[in-house]
Amino acid sequence: MINEKLGIYIHIPFCVKKCNYCDFNSGVYSDSIKSEYIDALCKEIECKSDYFKNYKIDTIFMGGGTPSILPVDLTGRVFDTLRSFYNVNEDAEITIESNPGTLDADKLKAYRGFGINRISIGLQSTDKDQLKILGRIHTYEDFEENYNNAREAGFDNINIDLISAVPGQDLRSFSEGLNKVKSLDPEHISIYSLIIEEGTPFYEMKPDLPDEDSEREMIHCIPEILGDEYSQYEISNYAKKGFECRHNIKYWNRDAYLGFGVSAASLLKTNGICNLRLKNTDNITEYIEILKNLKEDVTDVLKTDYIKSNNFVDFKSGFYNENFLLGTEDIKSEYMILGLRMNRGISKKDFTGTFEKDIYEIFGNEINKHLKEGLLEDKEGYIYLTKKGRDLANYVWKDFI
Amino acid sequence: MTDQSKIRNFCIVAHIDHGKSTLADRIIESTGLLTSREMQAQVLDNMDLERERGITIKSQAVRTVYKAKDGNEYIFNLIDTPGHVDFNYEVSRSLAACDGAILVVDAAQGIEAQTLANVYLALDHNLDVFPVINKIDLPSAQPKRVIDEIEDVIGIEAQDAPLISAKNGIGIDEVLEAIVHKIPAPKGDVNAPLKALIFDSLYDSYKGVIVFCRMMEGRISKGTNVLMMATKATCEVVEVGTFGAGQFIPCDELTAGMVGYFTASIKNVRDTAVGDTVTDAKNPCKEPCPGYKKVHSMVYCGVYPADGAKYPDLRDALEKLQLNDASLNYEPETSIALGFGFRCGFLGLLHLEIIQERLEREYNLDLVTTAPGVVYHVHTTAGEMIELTNPSNLPDPSLIDYMEEPIVSSEIMVTTEFIGSIMELCQERRGRYLGMEYMEETRALLKYELPLNEIIYDFFDALKSRSKGYASFDYDLKGYERSDLVKLDILVNHEEVDALSFIVHKDTAYERGRKMCEKLKDEIPRHLFEIPIQAAVGGKIIARETVKAMRKDVLAKCYGGDITRKKKLLEKQKEGKKRMRQIGNVEIPQAAFMSVLKLDDKK
């Protein structure tokens, strides 16, 4: 009997060139590694499938890296494998991430053929100089062409990624860029504030960033520019009604998702609650090796070794970077931190339904403190971050850890 | 019993970096640890001993054996002395255990401020001093000039001073012979009642309190019942011995003229005060050894455990450190901001830093220290005089008649090209010019009287940077002078933070207050609300800075489904919060209390 729902994430760690701000698991690899990786990925997808026979896949998200860098035949293999081993819903949301400069009309048409119905395009900035500073390989014109190609191919759910607080950016250049993007009429816009992460080129370059105040001014002008047509549903995400990203919402709702590929994370249900966190190795050579060496009759191997007492056991040491069951305290704390990322906030009724206790009984002190500070609000059955609370969310979340 | 005529007790004095430690190393290397007689009698015992847990002693004292050209074996007891001006007291206690001193002077640098200070200290203790000219192999060496300088400035015979290079082992034999001939042998009466001077002690968890002593008269051995003449404590000696290189070597007895150690059934570490005289409880000597030059702590600051629960650990650590360093003193105090801690007295800022480091490293304590200050004399309208070590205890201004601050007389030796900038520095620090003497054409000795509270912060750093490292400095407490002093209070979000208050001269209050506010503005993280930081004198605000309200603190990024990573970032933030002190509703990082120690001046 199929009743459980499951999201699937697939990681494609390949890029034409690493961007200056990027600390995701991605890099420049040869064609032969790419094809070996896809072999391994398909094997992972296949070998885990037995344990998800009772699940309906309602979202798929292929992220990266730059998934659109793959030749279409490799992308096709991944989706074929998924469809042959999993029950993919007909109305599943299927997203692929892409970057301008790696897309063309044929590729986009092929994506439609694989059932991909949502495309996310990493524009990041509309300004030539800022794109250069960020280390991007494309121009705004490249992007616009790809955007039109996607519309022509039939994509009616497009996301555009932007970065705010880019070195050299001010309120004017940010709002100009956002207006330009809005005029294209995408269904969804993600806007991430630039964070300088350790290990990225920016970390060494120490670029001059816009100060805290102007960064916030940029973020605060977004609703006004986007107008009533779009609404913010999460810290960094804005969408037209009905076009909120269903896959990402699973993360914030702590719904089950299964990750495939190097460094992919999963949250899975054991004993009726999402409490198993897995994260695959972040070493691509190791990932390929382990899967290559799995015996042909993988399913048999897995039956005995892969899942024990409802827990995923490492089938070869080193495959998982993380593999642990969360305790109730951790689950509650994640529930709050993730739930509060969404503008809607946390439903008090859902909280009680999940934990069999009133939310105030468990987090009364914390919630009251932030209600008093004007960072949280409790209205119509929901507890959510105020506008000010969204600026200072870490400060609030910290207390729920 | 050791023949006193074959013992030489001495120390080496020098300005910092003139090669004192290198010469000490050479002396130890070129001599043996045992006499040939001891070699036969004790070699086995010693091997056993070496297998025992080795105790690394502060290389405070070492005993070596030298076979001289006259065919005799001499026992050398080399007692180390610190060079820094902060440690005049330590120098003094080491000197009291010696009969003579070697003065090391750098052949290129010549006499420096600390050379003078240390030589005068040695002469004060009636030590015979002979000079050694070091680093003669440097291209810039001018031994003849330095010899003349020694004779002119210090007034001791230097024409036959050994010309050596301790680094390259040149002339070391000459030094060893000079020790035999120029350092007098001790002349204590072995048959008189026991009289020994405690010049150091340390606590070892294995042996207990180890007392370092110089035998003046009589003898001491296992089982002797000793009396500490100042503390009146009595105990029974468990072990006596001498100092090997980095080890304690037990022996049967110590007799007049020798330098060694004893351990005893000492219960309280406070019973063994450095400078005290040890005598036989049953047959005491009439007079104790003349006491050391009594020193007073010059610099005080509050020392608090970062974790309030570690207060007893801090107390124990201070007690043990004091045993080893009698110049440290402390008493409990409470701060509204920092809780329970101690007001500690130090010889100077370097001493403070060393103690702080030892507490943190050797005793594994995490500390918060407050701004250092000196001891002020507060004369009240009631005619009383209060010695003020903690600014928070300053009485209400209406009750104060006048205040006095400690003044030091200082000597700064400097090459002539920097005289101008050093004089400027001294003026800025409220110095009173006393005069200047030319040592030779290119070097001068500047004499200034300076308020101590002007030199405890960053005077050394400023001196160095303004003279490109060529100035050397020494000072001596001169006395107290009436001064126009005020208490500078710091208010964080309108609340006075007692641990941040300090005393300043009225004329520098504004400048210090401004710098303090600037510094704190950088140290205190943004909060949800704006935080005014104010400096005030007598309730009047004289400087203000503002920590702006936090406007942004959010992880915007979506790390796929990798929630663990997000949580780790938040956990890290939460951890940082723990290292804060809550003052009212403001969290002040512990570092803020310490950063204030160094209000950098324009260099």
Short mmCIF file of N, CA and C in Angstrom, two decimals, chain A residues 49-167:
data_model
loop_
_atom_site.label_atom_id
_atom_site.label_comp_id
_atom_site.label_asym_id
_atom_site.label_seq_id
_atom_site.Cartn_x
_atom_site.Cartn_y
_atom_site.Cartn_z
N SER A 49 16.30 1.44 -3.58
CA SER A 49 14.89 1.56 -3.95
C SER A 49 13.97 0.59 -3.20
N ASP A 50 14.48 -0.60 -2.88
CA ASP A 50 13.66 -1.60 -2.21
C ASP A 50 12.99 -1.08 -0.95
N TYR A 51 13.67 -0.17 -0.31
CA TYR A 51 13.18 0.29 0.98
C TYR A 51 12.21 1.43 0.88
N PHE A 52 11.92 1.83 -0.36
CA PHE A 52 11.00 2.94 -0.54
C PHE A 52 9.84 2.56 -1.46
N LYS A 53 9.59 1.26 -1.52
CA LYS A 53 8.49 0.76 -2.36
C LYS A 53 7.15 1.36 -1.94
N ASN A 54 7.02 1.63 -0.66
CA ASN A 54 5.75 2.14 -0.16
C ASN A 54 5.64 3.65 -0.19
N TYR A 55 6.63 4.27 -0.81
CA TYR A 55 6.61 5.74 -0.83
C TYR A 55 6.21 6.25 -2.20
N LYS A 56 5.51 7.38 -2.15
CA LYS A 56 5.20 8.10 -3.38
C LYS A 56 6.14 9.29 -3.46
N ILE A 57 6.84 9.40 -4.59
CA ILE A 57 7.77 10.51 -4.74
C ILE A 57 6.99 11.71 -5.27
N ASP A 58 6.89 12.76 -4.45
CA ASP A 58 6.11 13.91 -4.90
C ASP A 58 6.96 15.15 -5.22
N THR A 59 8.25 15.09 -4.87
CA THR A 59 9.16 16.16 -5.33
C THR A 59 10.52 15.55 -5.65
N ILE A 60 11.14 16.09 -6.69
CA ILE A 60 12.52 15.71 -7.02
C ILE A 60 13.27 17.01 -7.26
N PHE A 61 14.45 17.08 -6.70
CA PHE A 61 15.23 18.30 -6.88
C PHE A 61 16.64 17.90 -7.26
N MET A 62 17.05 18.28 -8.48
CA MET A 62 18.42 17.99 -8.89
C MET A 62 19.22 19.29 -8.72
N GLY A 63 20.12 19.26 -7.70
CA GLY A 63 20.86 20.49 -7.40
C GLY A 63 22.35 20.30 -7.57
N GLY A 64 23.07 21.38 -7.33
CA GLY A 64 24.52 21.27 -7.56
C GLY A 64 25.32 22.23 -6.74
N GLY A 65 26.49 22.50 -7.24
CA GLY A 65 27.01 22.35 -8.58
C GLY A 65 26.12 22.98 -9.65
N THR A 66 26.35 22.49 -10.84
CA THR A 66 25.58 22.94 -12.00
C THR A 66 25.04 21.71 -12.73
N PRO A 67 23.84 21.21 -12.34
CA PRO A 67 23.31 20.01 -13.00
C PRO A 67 23.19 20.17 -14.51
N SER A 68 22.96 21.42 -14.96
CA SER A 68 22.76 21.64 -16.40
C SER A 68 24.05 21.49 -17.20
N ILE A 69 25.17 21.26 -16.52
CA ILE A 69 26.42 21.04 -17.23
C ILE A 69 26.45 19.66 -17.89
N LEU A 70 25.64 18.73 -17.36
CA LEU A 70 25.68 17.34 -17.86
C LEU A 70 25.14 17.25 -19.28
N PRO A 71 25.76 16.39 -20.10
CA PRO A 71 25.17 16.09 -21.41
C PRO A 71 23.79 15.47 -21.19
N VAL A 72 22.83 15.75 -22.07
CA VAL A 72 21.45 15.31 -21.82
C VAL A 72 21.31 13.81 -21.64
N ASP A 73 22.17 13.02 -22.29
CA ASP A 73 22.00 11.57 -22.14
C ASP A 73 22.25 11.14 -20.69
N LEU A 74 23.23 11.78 -20.04
CA LEU A 74 23.51 11.43 -18.64
C LEU A 74 22.36 11.87 -17.73
N THR A 75 21.86 13.10 -17.96
CA THR A 75 20.72 13.56 -17.17
C THR A 75 19.55 12.59 -17.36
N GLY A 76 19.32 12.20 -18.63
CA GLY A 76 18.23 11.29 -18.94
C GLY A 76 18.35 9.98 -18.20
N ARG A 77 19.58 9.45 -18.11
CA ARG A 77 19.78 8.17 -17.41
C ARG A 77 19.34 8.26 -15.96
N VAL A 78 19.68 9.39 -15.33
CA VAL A 78 19.32 9.55 -13.91
C VAL A 78 17.81 9.51 -13.75
N PHE A 79 17.09 10.26 -14.60
CA PHE A 79 15.64 10.29 -14.45
C PHE A 79 15.00 8.96 -14.84
N ASP A 80 15.57 8.30 -15.86
CA ASP A 80 15.06 6.96 -16.22
C ASP A 80 15.19 6.02 -15.05
N THR A 81 16.39 6.03 -14.42
CA THR A 81 16.62 5.14 -13.29
C THR A 81 15.62 5.43 -12.18
N LEU A 82 15.42 6.72 -11.89
CA LEU A 82 14.48 7.09 -10.85
C LEU A 82 13.09 6.54 -11.14
N ARG A 83 12.65 6.75 -12.38
CA ARG A 83 11.29 6.33 -12.72
C ARG A 83 11.15 4.82 -12.75
N SER A 84 12.25 4.09 -13.10
CA SER A 84 12.08 2.63 -13.11
C SER A 84 12.08 2.03 -11.72
N PHE A 85 12.67 2.69 -10.73
CA PHE A 85 12.75 2.07 -9.41
C PHE A 85 11.89 2.72 -8.33
N TYR A 86 11.31 3.89 -8.63
CA TYR A 86 10.50 4.58 -7.60
C TYR A 86 9.15 4.95 -8.19
N ASN A 87 8.17 5.12 -7.29
CA ASN A 87 6.84 5.55 -7.74
C ASN A 87 6.80 7.06 -7.79
N VAL A 88 7.12 7.60 -8.96
CA VAL A 88 7.11 9.06 -9.07
C VAL A 88 5.70 9.52 -9.42
N ASN A 89 5.15 10.36 -8.58
CA ASN A 89 3.80 10.90 -8.80
C ASN A 89 3.70 11.61 -10.13
N GLU A 90 2.53 11.54 -10.70
CA GLU A 90 2.35 12.24 -11.96
C GLU A 90 2.48 13.74 -11.82
N ASP A 91 1.97 14.23 -10.69
CA ASP A 91 2.05 15.68 -10.51
C ASP A 91 3.23 16.09 -9.63
N ALA A 92 4.26 15.26 -9.61
CA ALA A 92 5.43 15.58 -8.79
C ALA A 92 6.07 16.87 -9.30
N GLU A 93 6.62 17.64 -8.33
CA GLU A 93 7.40 18.83 -8.71
C GLU A 93 8.81 18.36 -8.99
N ILE A 94 9.29 18.56 -10.18
CA ILE A 94 10.63 18.08 -10.54
C ILE A 94 11.47 19.28 -10.99
N THR A 95 12.45 19.60 -10.16
CA THR A 95 13.25 20.81 -10.39
C THR A 95 14.66 20.45 -10.83
N ILE A 96 15.21 21.26 -11.71
CA ILE A 96 16.64 21.15 -12.00
C ILE A 96 17.26 22.53 -11.82
N GLU A 97 18.43 22.55 -11.20
CA GLU A 97 19.17 23.80 -11.08
C GLU A 97 20.03 23.97 -12.32
N SER A 98 20.23 25.23 -12.73
CA SER A 98 21.01 25.45 -13.93
C SER A 98 21.74 26.77 -13.83
N ASN A 99 22.74 26.91 -14.66
CA ASN A 99 23.43 28.19 -14.74
C ASN A 99 23.50 28.65 -16.18
N PRO A 100 23.32 29.97 -16.39
CA PRO A 100 23.43 30.51 -17.75
C PRO A 100 24.80 30.15 -18.31
N GLY A 101 24.83 29.87 -19.59
CA GLY A 101 26.10 29.49 -20.21
C GLY A 101 26.21 27.98 -20.35
N THR A 102 25.30 27.23 -19.69
CA THR A 102 25.33 25.76 -19.84
C THR A 102 24.00 25.27 -20.42
N LEU A 103 23.12 26.22 -20.76
CA LEU A 103 21.79 25.83 -21.26
C LEU A 103 21.68 26.18 -22.74
N ASP A 104 20.84 25.42 -23.43
CA ASP A 104 20.44 25.82 -24.79
C ASP A 104 19.05 25.26 -25.07
N ALA A 105 18.46 25.64 -26.17
CA ALA A 105 17.07 25.28 -26.47
C ALA A 105 16.88 23.76 -26.50
N ASP A 106 17.82 23.04 -27.10
CA ASP A 106 17.67 21.58 -27.20
C ASP A 106 17.68 20.91 -25.83
N LYS A 107 18.64 21.36 -25.01
CA LYS A 107 18.75 20.79 -23.68
C LYS A 107 17.46 21.00 -22.90
N LEU A 108 16.93 22.21 -23.01
CA LEU A 108 15.72 22.54 -22.27
C LEU A 108 14.53 21.70 -22.74
N LYS A 109 14.49 21.48 -24.05
CA LYS A 109 13.42 20.63 -24.59
C LYS A 109 13.55 19.22 -24.05
N ALA A 110 14.80 18.74 -24.03
CA ALA A 110 15.05 17.40 -23.50
C ALA A 110 14.60 17.29 -22.05
N TYR A 111 14.90 18.34 -21.25
CA TYR A 111 14.48 18.33 -19.83
C TYR A 111 12.98 18.15 -19.71
N ARG A 112 12.25 18.85 -20.57
CA ARG A 112 10.78 18.71 -20.53
C ARG A 112 10.42 17.25 -20.78
N GLY A 113 11.16 16.63 -21.73
CA GLY A 113 10.92 15.23 -22.05
C GLY A 113 11.15 14.30 -20.86
N PHE A 114 12.09 14.67 -19.97
CA PHE A 114 12.34 13.83 -18.78
C PHE A 114 11.31 14.07 -17.69
N GLY A 115 10.37 14.99 -17.98
CA GLY A 115 9.35 15.27 -16.96
C GLY A 115 9.72 16.39 -16.02
N ILE A 116 10.85 17.06 -16.28
CA ILE A 116 11.25 18.17 -15.42
C ILE A 116 10.29 19.33 -15.67
N ASN A 117 9.68 19.83 -14.59
CA ASN A 117 8.67 20.87 -14.79
C ASN A 117 8.98 22.18 -14.07
N ARG A 118 10.16 22.23 -13.44
CA ARG A 118 10.54 23.48 -12.77
C ARG A 118 12.03 23.67 -13.01
N ILE A 119 12.42 24.88 -13.38
CA ILE A 119 13.85 25.12 -13.58
C ILE A 119 14.28 26.33 -12.76
N SER A 120 15.42 26.17 -12.11
CA SER A 120 15.96 27.25 -11.31
C SER A 120 17.21 27.75 -12.01
N ILE A 121 17.26 29.04 -12.31
CA ILE A 121 18.42 29.58 -13.03
C ILE A 121 19.22 30.49 -12.12
N GLY A 122 20.50 30.20 -12.00
CA GLY A 122 21.38 31.00 -11.14
C GLY A 122 21.85 32.23 -11.87
N LEU A 123 21.11 33.31 -11.69
CA LEU A 123 21.54 34.56 -12.32
C LEU A 123 22.50 35.29 -11.39
N GLN A 124 22.16 35.38 -10.13
CA GLN A 124 22.94 35.99 -9.03
C GLN A 124 23.01 37.51 -9.12
N SER A 125 23.30 38.05 -10.30
CA SER A 125 23.30 39.52 -10.42
C SER A 125 23.04 39.90 -11.86
N THR A 126 22.49 41.08 -12.05
CA THR A 126 22.24 41.56 -13.41
C THR A 126 23.36 42.48 -13.87
N ASP A 127 24.28 42.77 -12.94
CA ASP A 127 25.33 43.76 -13.22
C ASP A 127 26.62 43.08 -13.68
N LYS A 128 27.15 43.59 -14.77
CA LYS A 128 28.34 42.99 -15.39
C LYS A 128 29.51 42.90 -14.41
N ASP A 129 29.77 44.03 -13.73
CA ASP A 129 30.91 44.07 -12.81
C ASP A 129 30.72 43.13 -11.63
N GLN A 130 29.48 43.11 -11.11
CA GLN A 130 29.23 42.23 -9.97
C GLN A 130 29.35 40.76 -10.35
N LEU A 131 28.89 40.43 -11.56
CA LEU A 131 29.02 39.04 -12.02
C LEU A 131 30.49 38.63 -12.06
N LYS A 132 31.30 39.60 -12.47
CA LYS A 132 32.74 39.34 -12.56
C LYS A 132 33.33 39.13 -11.16
N ILE A 133 32.95 40.02 -10.25
CA ILE A 133 33.44 39.91 -8.88
C ILE A 133 33.06 38.56 -8.27
N LEU A 134 31.83 38.12 -8.56
CA LEU A 134 31.35 36.85 -8.00
C LEU A 134 32.05 35.65 -8.63
N GLY A 135 32.71 35.89 -9.77
CA GLY A 135 33.40 34.80 -10.45
C GLY A 135 32.48 33.99 -11.36
N ARG A 136 31.41 34.64 -11.84
CA ARG A 136 30.46 33.94 -12.72
C ARG A 136 31.01 33.91 -14.15
N ILE A 137 30.53 32.92 -14.95
CA ILE A 137 31.08 32.77 -16.30
C ILE A 137 30.19 33.39 -17.36
N HIS A 138 29.06 33.99 -16.93
CA HIS A 138 28.07 34.42 -17.92
C HIS A 138 27.77 35.90 -17.81
N THR A 139 27.06 36.41 -18.82
CA THR A 139 26.59 37.80 -18.79
C THR A 139 25.09 37.79 -18.53
N TYR A 140 24.52 38.98 -18.32
CA TYR A 140 23.07 39.06 -18.15
C TYR A 140 22.37 38.62 -19.43
N GLU A 141 22.97 38.98 -20.56
CA GLU A 141 22.37 38.64 -21.86
C GLU A 141 22.30 37.13 -22.06
N ASP A 142 23.35 36.42 -21.65
CA ASP A 142 23.31 34.95 -21.71
C ASP A 142 22.11 34.43 -20.94
N PHE A 143 21.94 35.00 -19.74
CA PHE A 143 20.84 34.56 -18.89
C PHE A 143 19.50 34.80 -19.58
N GLU A 144 19.34 36.03 -20.11
CA GLU A 144 18.04 36.38 -20.69
C GLU A 144 17.69 35.44 -21.84
N GLU A 145 18.69 35.09 -22.62
CA GLU A 145 18.46 34.17 -23.73
C GLU A 145 17.99 32.81 -23.21
N ASN A 146 18.69 32.32 -22.18
CA ASN A 146 18.32 31.02 -21.59
C ASN A 146 16.91 31.06 -20.98
N TYR A 147 16.61 32.19 -20.37
CA TYR A 147 15.29 32.33 -19.76
C TYR A 147 14.20 32.21 -20.82
N ASN A 148 14.43 32.91 -21.94
CA ASN A 148 13.45 32.84 -23.04
C ASN A 148 13.38 31.44 -23.64
N ASN A 149 14.56 30.81 -23.78
CA ASN A 149 14.59 29.42 -24.26
C ASN A 149 13.71 28.53 -23.39
N ALA A 150 13.84 28.74 -22.05
CA ALA A 150 13.10 27.90 -21.12
C ALA A 150 11.60 28.11 -21.29
N ARG A 151 11.21 29.37 -21.42
CA ARG A 151 9.78 29.64 -21.65
C ARG A 151 9.32 28.95 -22.94
N GLU A 152 10.15 29.08 -23.99
CA GLU A 152 9.78 28.48 -25.28
C GLU A 152 9.67 26.97 -25.17
N ALA A 153 10.55 26.37 -24.34
CA ALA A 153 10.51 24.92 -24.18
C ALA A 153 9.29 24.48 -23.37
N GLY A 154 8.59 25.45 -22.78
CA GLY A 154 7.37 25.10 -22.06
C GLY A 154 7.47 25.17 -20.55
N PHE A 155 8.57 25.68 -20.01
CA PHE A 155 8.66 25.80 -18.56
C PHE A 155 7.75 26.91 -18.07
N ASP A 156 6.80 26.55 -17.23
CA ASP A 156 5.90 27.57 -16.70
C ASP A 156 6.09 27.74 -15.20
N ASN A 157 7.24 27.23 -14.71
CA ASN A 157 7.60 27.41 -13.30
C ASN A 157 9.11 27.63 -13.24
N ILE A 158 9.49 28.91 -13.22
CA ILE A 158 10.91 29.23 -13.28
C ILE A 158 11.32 30.01 -12.04
N ASN A 159 12.44 29.60 -11.46
CA ASN A 159 13.00 30.36 -10.35
C ASN A 159 14.26 31.07 -10.83
N ILE A 160 14.47 32.28 -10.31
CA ILE A 160 15.72 32.99 -10.57
C ILE A 160 16.42 33.23 -9.23
N ASP A 161 17.69 32.82 -9.15
CA ASP A 161 18.50 33.02 -7.94
C ASP A 161 19.23 34.34 -8.02
N LEU A 162 19.17 35.10 -6.94
CA LEU A 162 19.92 36.35 -6.86
C LEU A 162 20.74 36.36 -5.57
N ILE A 163 21.82 37.15 -5.59
CA ILE A 163 22.61 37.33 -4.37
C ILE A 163 22.58 38.80 -4.00
N SER A 164 22.34 39.06 -2.72
CA SER A 164 22.39 40.46 -2.26
C SER A 164 23.67 40.69 -1.48
N ALA A 165 23.99 41.96 -1.29
CA ALA A 165 25.19 42.37 -0.55
C ALA A 165 26.48 41.90 -1.23
N VAL A 166 26.47 41.98 -2.56
CA VAL A 166 27.67 41.65 -3.34
C VAL A 166 28.66 42.83 -3.18
N PRO A 167 29.96 42.55 -3.13
CA PRO A 167 30.91 43.65 -3.03
C PRO A 167 30.64 44.69 -4.12
#
